[in-house]
Short mmCIF file of C-alpha atoms and ligand atoms in Angstrom, two decimals:
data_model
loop_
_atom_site.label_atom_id
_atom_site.label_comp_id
_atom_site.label_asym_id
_atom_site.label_seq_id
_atom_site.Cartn_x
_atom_site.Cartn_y
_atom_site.Cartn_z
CA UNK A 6 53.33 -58.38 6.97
CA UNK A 7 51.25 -57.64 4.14
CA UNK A 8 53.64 -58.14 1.76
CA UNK A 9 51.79 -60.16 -1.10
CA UNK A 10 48.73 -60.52 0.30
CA UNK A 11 45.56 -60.27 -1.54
CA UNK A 12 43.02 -58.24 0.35
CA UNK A 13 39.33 -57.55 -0.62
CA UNK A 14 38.04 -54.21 0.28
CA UNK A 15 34.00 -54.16 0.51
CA UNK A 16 33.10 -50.58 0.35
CA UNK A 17 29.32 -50.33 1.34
CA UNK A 18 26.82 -46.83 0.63
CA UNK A 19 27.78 -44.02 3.94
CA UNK A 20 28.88 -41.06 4.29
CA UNK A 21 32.71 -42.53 5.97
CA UNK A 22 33.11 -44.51 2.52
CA UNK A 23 35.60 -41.77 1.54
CA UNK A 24 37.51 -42.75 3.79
CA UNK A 25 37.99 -45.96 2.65
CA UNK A 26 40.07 -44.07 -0.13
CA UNK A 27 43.15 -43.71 2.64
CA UNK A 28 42.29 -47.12 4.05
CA UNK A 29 43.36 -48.53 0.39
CA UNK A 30 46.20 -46.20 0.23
CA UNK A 31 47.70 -47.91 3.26
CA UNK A 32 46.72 -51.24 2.47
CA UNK A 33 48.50 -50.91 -1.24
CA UNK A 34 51.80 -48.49 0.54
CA UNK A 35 52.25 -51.78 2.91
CA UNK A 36 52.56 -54.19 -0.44
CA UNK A 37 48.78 -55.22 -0.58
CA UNK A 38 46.92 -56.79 -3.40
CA UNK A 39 44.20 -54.75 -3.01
CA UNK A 40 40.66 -55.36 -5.01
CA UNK A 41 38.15 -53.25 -4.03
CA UNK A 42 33.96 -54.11 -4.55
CA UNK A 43 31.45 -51.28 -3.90
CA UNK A 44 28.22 -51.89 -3.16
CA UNK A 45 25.62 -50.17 -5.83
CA UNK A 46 24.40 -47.49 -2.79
CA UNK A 47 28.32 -46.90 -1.98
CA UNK A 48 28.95 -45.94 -5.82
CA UNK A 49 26.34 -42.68 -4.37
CA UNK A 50 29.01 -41.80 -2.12
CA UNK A 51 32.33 -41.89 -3.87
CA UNK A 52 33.04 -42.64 -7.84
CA UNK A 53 34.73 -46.30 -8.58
CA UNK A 54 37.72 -44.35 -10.03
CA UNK A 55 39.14 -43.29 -7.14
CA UNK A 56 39.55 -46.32 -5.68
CA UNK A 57 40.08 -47.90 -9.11
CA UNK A 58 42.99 -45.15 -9.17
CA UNK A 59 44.33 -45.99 -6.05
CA UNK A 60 44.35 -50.21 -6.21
CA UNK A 61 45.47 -49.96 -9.78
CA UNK A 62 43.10 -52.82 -10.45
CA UNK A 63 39.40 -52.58 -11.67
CA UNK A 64 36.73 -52.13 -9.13
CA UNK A 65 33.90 -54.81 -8.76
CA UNK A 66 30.88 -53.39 -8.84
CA UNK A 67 28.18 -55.80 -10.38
CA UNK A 68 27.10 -59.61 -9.88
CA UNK A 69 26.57 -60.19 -13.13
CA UNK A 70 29.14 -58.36 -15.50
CA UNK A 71 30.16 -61.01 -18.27
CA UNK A 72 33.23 -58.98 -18.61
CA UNK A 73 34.48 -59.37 -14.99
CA UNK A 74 32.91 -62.75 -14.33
CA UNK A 75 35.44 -64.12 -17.16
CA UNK A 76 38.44 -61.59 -15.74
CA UNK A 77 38.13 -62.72 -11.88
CA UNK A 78 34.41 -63.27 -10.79
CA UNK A 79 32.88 -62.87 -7.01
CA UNK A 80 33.85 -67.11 -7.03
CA UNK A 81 37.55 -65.84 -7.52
CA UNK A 82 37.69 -63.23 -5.71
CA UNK A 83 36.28 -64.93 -2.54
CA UNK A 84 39.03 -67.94 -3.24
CA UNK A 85 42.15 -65.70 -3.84
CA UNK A 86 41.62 -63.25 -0.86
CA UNK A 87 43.81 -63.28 2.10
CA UNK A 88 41.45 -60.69 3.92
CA UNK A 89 38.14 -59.73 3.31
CA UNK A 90 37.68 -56.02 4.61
CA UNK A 91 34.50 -53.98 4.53
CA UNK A 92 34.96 -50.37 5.51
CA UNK A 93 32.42 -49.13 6.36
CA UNK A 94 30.24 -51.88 6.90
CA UNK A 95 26.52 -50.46 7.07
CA UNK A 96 24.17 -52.32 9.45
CA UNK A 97 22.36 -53.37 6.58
CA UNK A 98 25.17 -55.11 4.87
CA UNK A 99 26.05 -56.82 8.61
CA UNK A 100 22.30 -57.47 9.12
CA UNK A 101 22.43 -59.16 5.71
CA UNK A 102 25.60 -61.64 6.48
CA UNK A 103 24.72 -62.63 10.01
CA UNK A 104 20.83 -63.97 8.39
CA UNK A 105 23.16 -65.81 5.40
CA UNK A 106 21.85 -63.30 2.16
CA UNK A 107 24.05 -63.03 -0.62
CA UNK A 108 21.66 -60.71 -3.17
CA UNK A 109 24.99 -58.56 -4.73
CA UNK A 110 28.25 -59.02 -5.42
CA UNK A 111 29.86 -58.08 -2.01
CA UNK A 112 27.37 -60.72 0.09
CA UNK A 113 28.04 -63.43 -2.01
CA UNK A 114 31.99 -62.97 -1.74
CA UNK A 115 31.00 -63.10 1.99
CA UNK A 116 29.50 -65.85 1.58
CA UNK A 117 32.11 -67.66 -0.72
CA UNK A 118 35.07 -66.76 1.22
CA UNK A 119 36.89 -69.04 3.54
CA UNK A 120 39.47 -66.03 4.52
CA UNK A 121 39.18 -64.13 7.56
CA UNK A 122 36.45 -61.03 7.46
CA UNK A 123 37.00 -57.93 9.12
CA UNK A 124 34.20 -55.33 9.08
CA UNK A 125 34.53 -52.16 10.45
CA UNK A 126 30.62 -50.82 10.95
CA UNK A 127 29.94 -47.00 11.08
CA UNK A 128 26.37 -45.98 11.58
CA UNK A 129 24.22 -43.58 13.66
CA UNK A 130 25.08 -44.48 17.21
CA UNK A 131 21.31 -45.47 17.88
CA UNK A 132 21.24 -48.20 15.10
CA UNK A 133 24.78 -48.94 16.19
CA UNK A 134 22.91 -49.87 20.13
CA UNK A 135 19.92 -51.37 18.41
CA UNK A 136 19.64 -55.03 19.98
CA UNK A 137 18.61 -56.04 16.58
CA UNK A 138 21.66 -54.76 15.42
CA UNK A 139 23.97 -56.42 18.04
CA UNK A 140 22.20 -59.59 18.17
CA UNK A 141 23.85 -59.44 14.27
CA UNK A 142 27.26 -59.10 15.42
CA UNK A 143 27.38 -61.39 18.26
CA UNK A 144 26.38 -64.38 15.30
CA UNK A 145 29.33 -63.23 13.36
CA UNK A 146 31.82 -62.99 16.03
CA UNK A 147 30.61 -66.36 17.24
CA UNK A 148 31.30 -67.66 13.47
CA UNK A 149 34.97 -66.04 14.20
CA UNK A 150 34.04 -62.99 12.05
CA UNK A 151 36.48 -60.08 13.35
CA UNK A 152 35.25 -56.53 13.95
CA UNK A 153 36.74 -53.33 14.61
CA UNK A 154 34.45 -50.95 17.08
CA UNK A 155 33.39 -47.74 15.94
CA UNK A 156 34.71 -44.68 17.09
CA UNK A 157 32.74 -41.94 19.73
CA UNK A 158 32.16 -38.79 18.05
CA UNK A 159 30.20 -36.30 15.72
CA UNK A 160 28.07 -38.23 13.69
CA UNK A 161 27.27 -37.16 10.18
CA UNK A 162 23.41 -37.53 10.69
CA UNK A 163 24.59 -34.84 14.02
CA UNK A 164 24.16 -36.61 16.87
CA UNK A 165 26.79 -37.33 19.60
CA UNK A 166 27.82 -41.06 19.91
CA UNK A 167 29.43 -44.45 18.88
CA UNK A 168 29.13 -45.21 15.09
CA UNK A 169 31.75 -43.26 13.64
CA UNK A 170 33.70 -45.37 11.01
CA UNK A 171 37.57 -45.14 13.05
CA UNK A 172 40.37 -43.79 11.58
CA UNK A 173 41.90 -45.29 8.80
CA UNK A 174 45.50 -45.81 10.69
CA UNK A 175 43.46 -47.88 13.30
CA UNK A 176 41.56 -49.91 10.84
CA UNK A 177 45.44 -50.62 9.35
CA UNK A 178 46.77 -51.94 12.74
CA UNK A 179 43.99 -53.83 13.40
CA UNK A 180 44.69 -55.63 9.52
CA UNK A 181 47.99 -55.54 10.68
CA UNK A 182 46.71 -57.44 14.03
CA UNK A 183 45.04 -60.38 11.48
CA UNK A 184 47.82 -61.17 10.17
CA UNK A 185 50.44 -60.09 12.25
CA UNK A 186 52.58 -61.71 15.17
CA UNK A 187 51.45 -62.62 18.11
CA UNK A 188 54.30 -62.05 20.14
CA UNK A 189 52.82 -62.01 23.51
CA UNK A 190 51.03 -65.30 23.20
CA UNK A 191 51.51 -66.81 26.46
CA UNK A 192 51.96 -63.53 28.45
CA UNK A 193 48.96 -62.03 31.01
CA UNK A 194 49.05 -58.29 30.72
CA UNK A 195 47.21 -56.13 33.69
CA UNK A 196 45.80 -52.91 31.93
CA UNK A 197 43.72 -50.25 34.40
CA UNK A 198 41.95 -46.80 32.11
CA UNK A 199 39.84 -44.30 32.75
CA UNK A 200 39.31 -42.27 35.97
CA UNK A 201 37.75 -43.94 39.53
CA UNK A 202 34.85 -41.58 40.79
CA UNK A 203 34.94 -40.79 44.72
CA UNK A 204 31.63 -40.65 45.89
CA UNK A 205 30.32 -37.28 48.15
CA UNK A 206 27.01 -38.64 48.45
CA UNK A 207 25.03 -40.85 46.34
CA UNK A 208 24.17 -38.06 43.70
CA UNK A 209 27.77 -36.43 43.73
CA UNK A 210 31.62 -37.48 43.22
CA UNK A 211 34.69 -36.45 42.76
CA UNK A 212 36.87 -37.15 39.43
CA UNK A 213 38.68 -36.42 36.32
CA UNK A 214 38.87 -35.91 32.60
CA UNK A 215 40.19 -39.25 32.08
CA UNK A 216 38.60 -40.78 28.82
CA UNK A 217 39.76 -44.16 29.60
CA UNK A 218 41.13 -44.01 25.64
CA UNK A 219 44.59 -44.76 26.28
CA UNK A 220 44.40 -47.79 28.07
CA UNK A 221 41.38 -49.18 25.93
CA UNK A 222 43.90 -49.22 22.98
CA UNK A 223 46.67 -50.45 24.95
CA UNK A 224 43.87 -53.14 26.34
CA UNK A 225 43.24 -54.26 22.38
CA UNK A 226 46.91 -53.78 21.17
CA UNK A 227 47.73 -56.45 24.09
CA UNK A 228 44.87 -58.68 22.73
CA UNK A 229 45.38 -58.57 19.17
CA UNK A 230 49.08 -59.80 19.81
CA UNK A 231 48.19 -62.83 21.71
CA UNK A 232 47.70 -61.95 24.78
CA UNK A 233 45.70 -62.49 27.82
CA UNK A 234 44.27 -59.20 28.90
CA UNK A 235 42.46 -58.06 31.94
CA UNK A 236 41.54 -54.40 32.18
CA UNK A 237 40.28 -52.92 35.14
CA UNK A 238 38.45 -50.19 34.25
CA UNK A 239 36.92 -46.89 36.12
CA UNK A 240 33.52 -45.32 34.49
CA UNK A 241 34.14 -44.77 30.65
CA UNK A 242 32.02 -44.30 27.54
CA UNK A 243 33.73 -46.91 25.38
CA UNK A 244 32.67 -50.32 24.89
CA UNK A 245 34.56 -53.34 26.45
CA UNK A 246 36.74 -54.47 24.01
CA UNK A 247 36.66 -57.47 22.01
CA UNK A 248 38.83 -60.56 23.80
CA UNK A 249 39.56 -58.95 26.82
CA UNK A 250 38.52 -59.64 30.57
CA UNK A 251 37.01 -56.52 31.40
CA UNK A 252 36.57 -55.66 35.24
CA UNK A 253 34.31 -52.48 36.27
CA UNK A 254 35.26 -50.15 38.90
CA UNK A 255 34.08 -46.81 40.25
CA UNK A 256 36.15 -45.61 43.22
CA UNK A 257 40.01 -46.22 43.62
CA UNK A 258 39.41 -48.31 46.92
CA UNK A 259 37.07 -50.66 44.52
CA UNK A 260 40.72 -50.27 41.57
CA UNK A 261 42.95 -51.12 43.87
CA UNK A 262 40.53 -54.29 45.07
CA UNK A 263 40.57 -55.82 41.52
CA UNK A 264 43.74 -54.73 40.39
CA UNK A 265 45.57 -56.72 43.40
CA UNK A 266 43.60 -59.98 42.93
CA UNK A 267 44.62 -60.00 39.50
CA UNK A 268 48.25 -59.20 39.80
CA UNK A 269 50.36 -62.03 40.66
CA UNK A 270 48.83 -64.03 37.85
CA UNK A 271 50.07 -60.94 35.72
CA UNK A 272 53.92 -60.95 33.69
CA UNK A 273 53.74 -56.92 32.84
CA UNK A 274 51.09 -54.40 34.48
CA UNK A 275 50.04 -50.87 32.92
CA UNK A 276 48.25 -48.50 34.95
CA UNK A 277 46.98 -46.09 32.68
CA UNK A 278 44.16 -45.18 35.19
CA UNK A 279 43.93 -41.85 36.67
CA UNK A 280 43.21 -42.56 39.74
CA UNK A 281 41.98 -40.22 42.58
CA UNK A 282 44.65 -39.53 45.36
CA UNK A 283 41.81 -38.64 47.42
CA UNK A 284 38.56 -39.53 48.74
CA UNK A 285 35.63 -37.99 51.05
CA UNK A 286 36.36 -38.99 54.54
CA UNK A 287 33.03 -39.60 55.13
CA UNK A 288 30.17 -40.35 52.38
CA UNK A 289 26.37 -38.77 52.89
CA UNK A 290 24.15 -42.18 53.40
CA UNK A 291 21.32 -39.33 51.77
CA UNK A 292 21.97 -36.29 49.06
CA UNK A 293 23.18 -33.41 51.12
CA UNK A 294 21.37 -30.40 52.20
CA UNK A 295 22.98 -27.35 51.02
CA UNK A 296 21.08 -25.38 53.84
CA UNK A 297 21.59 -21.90 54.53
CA UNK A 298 26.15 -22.15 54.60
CA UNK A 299 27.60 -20.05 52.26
CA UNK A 300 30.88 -22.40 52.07
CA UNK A 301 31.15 -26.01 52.63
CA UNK A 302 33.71 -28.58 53.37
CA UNK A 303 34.30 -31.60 52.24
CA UNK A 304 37.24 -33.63 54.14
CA UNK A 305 39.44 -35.87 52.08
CA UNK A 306 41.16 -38.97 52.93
CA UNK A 307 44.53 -40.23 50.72
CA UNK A 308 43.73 -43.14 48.92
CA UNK A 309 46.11 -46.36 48.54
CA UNK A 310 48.57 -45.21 45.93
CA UNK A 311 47.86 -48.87 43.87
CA UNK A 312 51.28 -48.72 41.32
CA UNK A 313 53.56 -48.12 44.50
CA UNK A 314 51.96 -50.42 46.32
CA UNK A 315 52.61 -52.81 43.08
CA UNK A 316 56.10 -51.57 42.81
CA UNK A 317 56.81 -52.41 46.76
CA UNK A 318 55.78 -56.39 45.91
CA UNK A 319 57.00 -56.51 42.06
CA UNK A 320 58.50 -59.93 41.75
CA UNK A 321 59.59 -60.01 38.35
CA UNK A 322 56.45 -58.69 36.83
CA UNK A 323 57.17 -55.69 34.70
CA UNK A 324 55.50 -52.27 35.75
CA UNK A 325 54.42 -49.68 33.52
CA UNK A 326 53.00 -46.15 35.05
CA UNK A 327 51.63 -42.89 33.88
CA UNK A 328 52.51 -39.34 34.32
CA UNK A 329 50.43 -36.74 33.34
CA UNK A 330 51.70 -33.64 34.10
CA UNK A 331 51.35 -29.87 33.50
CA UNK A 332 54.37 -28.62 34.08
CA UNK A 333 58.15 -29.69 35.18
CA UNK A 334 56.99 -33.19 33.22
CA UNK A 335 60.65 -34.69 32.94
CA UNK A 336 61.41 -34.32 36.56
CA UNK A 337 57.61 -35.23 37.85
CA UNK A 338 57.88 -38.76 35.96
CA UNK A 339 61.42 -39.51 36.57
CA UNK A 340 60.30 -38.76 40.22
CA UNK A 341 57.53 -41.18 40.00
CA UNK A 342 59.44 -43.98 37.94
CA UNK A 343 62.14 -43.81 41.10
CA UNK A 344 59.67 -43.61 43.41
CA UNK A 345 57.18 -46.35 42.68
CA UNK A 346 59.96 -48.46 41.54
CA UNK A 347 58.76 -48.93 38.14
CA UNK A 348 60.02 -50.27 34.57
CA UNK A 349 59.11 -47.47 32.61
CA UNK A 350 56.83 -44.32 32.96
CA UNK A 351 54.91 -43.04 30.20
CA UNK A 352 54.94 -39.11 30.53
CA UNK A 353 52.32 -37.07 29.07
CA UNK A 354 52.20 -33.31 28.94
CA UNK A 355 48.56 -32.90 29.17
CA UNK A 356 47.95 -29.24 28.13
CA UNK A 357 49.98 -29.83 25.08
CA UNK A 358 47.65 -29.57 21.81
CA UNK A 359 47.21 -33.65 20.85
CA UNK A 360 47.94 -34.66 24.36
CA UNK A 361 45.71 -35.58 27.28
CA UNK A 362 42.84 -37.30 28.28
CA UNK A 363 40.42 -36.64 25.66
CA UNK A 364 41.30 -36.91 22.04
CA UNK A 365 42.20 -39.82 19.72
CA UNK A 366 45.64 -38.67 19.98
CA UNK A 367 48.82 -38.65 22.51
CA UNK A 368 52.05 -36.70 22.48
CA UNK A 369 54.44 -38.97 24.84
CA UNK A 370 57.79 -39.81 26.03
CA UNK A 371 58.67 -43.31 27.63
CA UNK A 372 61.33 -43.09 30.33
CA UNK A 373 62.95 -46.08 31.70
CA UNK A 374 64.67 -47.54 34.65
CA UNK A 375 68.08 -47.38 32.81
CA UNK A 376 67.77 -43.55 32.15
CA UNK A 377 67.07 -43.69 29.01
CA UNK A 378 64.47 -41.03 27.16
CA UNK A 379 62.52 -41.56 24.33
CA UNK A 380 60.04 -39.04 22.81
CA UNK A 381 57.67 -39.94 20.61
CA UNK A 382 55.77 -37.41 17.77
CA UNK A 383 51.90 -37.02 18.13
CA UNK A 384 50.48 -40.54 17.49
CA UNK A 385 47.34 -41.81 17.58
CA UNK A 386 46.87 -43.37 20.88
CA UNK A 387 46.49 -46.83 19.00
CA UNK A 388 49.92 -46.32 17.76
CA UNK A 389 51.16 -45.17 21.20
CA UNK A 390 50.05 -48.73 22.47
CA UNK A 391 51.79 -50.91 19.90
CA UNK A 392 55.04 -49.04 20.03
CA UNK A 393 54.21 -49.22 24.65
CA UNK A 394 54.15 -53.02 24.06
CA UNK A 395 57.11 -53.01 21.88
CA UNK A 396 58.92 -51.61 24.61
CA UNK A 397 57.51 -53.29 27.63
CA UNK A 398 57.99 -57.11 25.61
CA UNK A 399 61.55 -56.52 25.12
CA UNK A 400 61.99 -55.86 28.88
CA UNK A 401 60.42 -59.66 29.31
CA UNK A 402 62.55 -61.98 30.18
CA UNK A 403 63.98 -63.85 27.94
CA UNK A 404 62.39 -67.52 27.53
N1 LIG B 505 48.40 -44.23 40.59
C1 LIG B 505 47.91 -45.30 41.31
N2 LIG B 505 47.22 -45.07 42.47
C2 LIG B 505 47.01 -43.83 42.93
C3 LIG B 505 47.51 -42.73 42.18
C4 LIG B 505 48.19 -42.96 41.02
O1 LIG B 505 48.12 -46.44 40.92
N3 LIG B 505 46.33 -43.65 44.04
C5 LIG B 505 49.16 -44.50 39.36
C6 LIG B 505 48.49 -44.04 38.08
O2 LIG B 505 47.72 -45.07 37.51
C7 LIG B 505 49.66 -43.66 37.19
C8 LIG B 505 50.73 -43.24 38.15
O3 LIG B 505 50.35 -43.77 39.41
O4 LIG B 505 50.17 -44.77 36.47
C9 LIG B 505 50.93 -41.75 38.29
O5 LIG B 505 49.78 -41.13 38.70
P1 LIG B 505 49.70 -39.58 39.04
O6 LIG B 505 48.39 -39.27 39.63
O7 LIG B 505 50.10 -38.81 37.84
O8 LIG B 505 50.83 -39.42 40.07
P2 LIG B 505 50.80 -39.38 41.61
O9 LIG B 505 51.78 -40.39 42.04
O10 LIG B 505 49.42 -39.52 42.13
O11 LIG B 505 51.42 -37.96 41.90
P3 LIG B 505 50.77 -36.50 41.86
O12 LIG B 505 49.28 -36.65 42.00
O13 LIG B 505 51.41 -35.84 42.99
O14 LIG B 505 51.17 -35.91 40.53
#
């Protein structure tokens, strides 16, 4: 897909812009064109040579550099790029595009270029919230600029948060994404993540270690192929993606609400929630009293299993579950595929290093209605979802 195509790679001054290094390397491995500009503060970071090293072409560095200007100037540049890419994208460089400044090299190829732009920001999570900051990116999304959102996780300046600059592979697929098909333009995908939250009593619940990662990415995989997307989602801490219909949910009964309004306008449905089997019978109207017990009970209720229920009614809508499973994991999910009538199950050993609910990666194995077992290596859960879709398209019917 990128075969031949010229890409721009704006490399702006933080601490992720070595990262951009592997970004490049992927970009040039998949047949990219790749010329890279660095902003003068990015040059602080990481020397020009690498990723003059790595493009095999020189890096652009200066406005103004008679030698360049002749050779292929910021003019050029803007006209023969396929992509512009900035990785990481500071919120100064962002602030500066969305109020129309072109004062270096890098702005004014923004500003020149009638390609699509993809930036992919990376900051400290509390500029990365500032409303000053957002107001920014909503102007360029509603100009059709494309983003990619930061990661969670340890932030260079230490705190705990969004703003991390994501990982190169994702940036990649979502390049990929730009360019690539969009094979599931017409089709309405049904995507539930995260974990539903059974209320005690309005200060306590019961839940999981779901991150909700899993079915985000599967969510934006769906999207960035041409899809219609709704995601129903239980209590996460990641931002509602881009293009899809997002629908917020706490407590299973409140999942399994949404999820069957939505469904018969659905052609394949993914439950990637991890949904509580159980809630309190009753729920405390006030906190309760601990008192002077020593134990306590709390009586639980089975809630609506939502996928069987969906597998009972399927139509010819396509149905996708989860299995996450600590032990016996072939037999649990084949048990579950049978049993809810699905598609295909997605197993997951969850104590398996790279597996589970919380990281940015998955160790899977799809198994389908026809018997068949495929295992997958440790992916990152991005990649899990484009190679999910691959499957769960081909079991479409044909048009
Ligand atoms: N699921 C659901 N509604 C529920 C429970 C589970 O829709 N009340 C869905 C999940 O979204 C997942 C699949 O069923 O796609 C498997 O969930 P899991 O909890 O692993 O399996 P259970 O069927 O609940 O079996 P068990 O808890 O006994 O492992």
């Amino acid at each position: 897909m990128l075969q031949g195509k010229c890409v721009v790679l704006g490399v702006t001054g933080g601490i992720a812009a070595y990262k951009a290094a592997e970004l490049l390397r992927l970009l040039v491995k998949a047949g990219a064109e790749v010329h890279v500009i660095m902003t003068s503060s990015a040059q602080e970071f990481v020397a020009p040579l690498t990723f003059q090293t790595l493009s095999g072409n020189p890096v652009h560095t200066e406005l103004f550099n008679i030698i360049q200007e002749q050779e292929i100037g910021h003019i050029s540049l803007a006209d023969r790029a396929d992509l512009l890419l900035v990785a990481p994208a500071t919120a100064n460089l962002i602030g500066k595009v969305a109020n129309g400044i072109a004062d270096d090299l890098l702005t004014t190829t923004l500003m020149a270029t009638k390609a699509k732009v993809l930036f992919a920001p990376a900051m400290n999570s509390n500029m990365w919230e500032n409303p000053l900051y957002r107001k920014n990116q909503e102007t360029l999304e509603a100009h059709g600029y494309h983003f990619i959102a930061p990661a969670y996780g340890e932030l260079a300046c230490g705190w705990q948060g969004q703003g991390k600059l994501p990982d190169p592979q994702d940036i990649f697929l979502a390049v990929q994404a730009l360019f690539g098909k969009q094979d599931l333009a017409g089709k309405t995908f049904l995507v539930t993540a995260g974990p539903t939250r059974e209320e005690i009593d309005p200060v306590r619940f019961l839940s999981n270690y779901s991150s909700g990662k899993m079915g985000y990415a599967i969510a934006v995989a769906a999207s960035n192929r041409g899809a219609r997307v709704v995601l129903v989602s239980g209590p996460v801490n990641l931002p509602e993606p881009h293009g899809v219909e997002t629908i917020q949910v706490a407590s299973a009964m409140e999942m399994h609400q949404a999820v069957m309004a939505e469904a018969e306008h659905a052609d394949i449905i993914i439950k990637a929630a991890a949904v509580a089997d159980f809630r309190p019978t009753t729920r405390g109207e006030q906190k309760i009293k601990k008192g002077s017990s020593e134990t306590m009970m709390v009586e639980l209720q089975r809630n609506p299993d939502i996928l069987a229920e969906l597998g009972e009614n399927k139509g010819s809508r396509i149905l996708i579950g989860f299995a996450a499973e600590t032990e016996e994991l072939l037999n649990n999910a084949r048990e579950k595929l049978t049993k809810k009538n699905l598609d295909m199950i997605v197993a997951n050993d969850v104590t398996q290093e790279g597996a589970g609910f919380d990281g940015d990666t998955n160790i899977v194995r799809f198994l389908s209605a026809d018997g068949s077992v495929e295992e997958l290596p440790e992916m990152s859960k991005a990649r899990v979802a484009e190679t999910l879709l691959d499957r769960a398209s081909a079991l479409l019917p044909k048009a």
